[in-house]
């Protein structure tokens, strides 16, 4: 965090002077490298909406390995996107790190990311976990699963997201609001699989089956399942992982009452497409002053040593599949993932929200 103050001032200087004396700055840059505290390798400015202590450890490791100084700006996803838009051509941002393909799509649509080519990223990251033109790259993944109350539901009762709309779940299902991006990305993936009409019918079924109006986050849905307010919930895997690894006894009690089910594992056609998986990811900012360093930084984050640390801190899956995941993640077992490109359900977010609105999924 020590870079925050200097970074802020530097950003201001660029904003104020960049347009007026752009030519002068360019001339300076073309000359011999001036003596600088940054060193010859320069710096990279990261705008991140992911905040974990080990992410900071990784940034330090990158600095030590490359000599490139990392300056970090943290903020909420939508705030960071707005900030980049406002800064425009003078933005000092080099790398944008965000959670959920829906947000990365929004950033791309807002014109604040640029496509980059990297042989390493193309080879290391599965094709469905990166934007096809290189605007952003997945760095960790999470599955959106069904959490069930082990006393009331057997795994054999569960099958697919589609089945959650069946009247047999009436008054038993818990999920967060349609205004949440995870709901929009899941519905965006259903939209890609089933088309708009069937997706709306499905969303109507979901809304009709809810045990209560949507409230709270995924952890609240899991707690409600454990407390018997509903029998099943839709949640990202890491929320259960956090409860399982919590030091609070009451969290462990919750975690012990529930099981995890990976939907859409079998069946002909769309129903056998696999479980919906979303990501945390990074892209290079449209006006990155340190573009080469930005690419190096993302390559480092997708490298084997960083991957394990980046995924484990939030009990997520690494995107580089040669690595063994966190023991909690590994214990859930292997599963088939929906191979739909994250850019497709990211793009589908807006239409998904309209469908959920029409269907009464609040
Ligand atoms: Fe989350």
PDB file of C-alpha atoms and ligand atoms in Angstrom, residues 99 142 176 182 218 236 238-239 242 314, ligand 1:
ATOM      1  CA  UNK A  99     -14.114  -9.950 -10.354  1.00  0.00           C
ATOM      2  CA  UNK A 142     -15.206 -20.179  -9.030  1.00  0.00           C
ATOM      3  CA  UNK A 176     -29.441 -13.634  -4.167  1.00  0.00           C
ATOM      4  CA  UNK A 182     -23.353 -13.438 -10.186  1.00  0.00           C
ATOM      5  CA  UNK A 218     -24.197 -16.027  -1.087  1.00  0.00           C
ATOM      6  CA  UNK A 236     -20.223 -19.568  -5.504  1.00  0.00           C
ATOM      7  CA  UNK A 238     -15.563 -20.065  -2.232  1.00  0.00           C
ATOM      8  CA  UNK A 239     -18.287 -18.836   0.136  1.00  0.00           C
ATOM      9  CA  UNK A 242     -14.646 -19.722   3.684  1.00  0.00           C
ATOM     10  CA  UNK A 314     -10.014 -16.971  -1.777  1.00  0.00           C
TER      11      UNK A 314
HETATM   12 FE1  LIG B   1     -17.965 -12.935  -4.254  1.00  0.00          FE
END
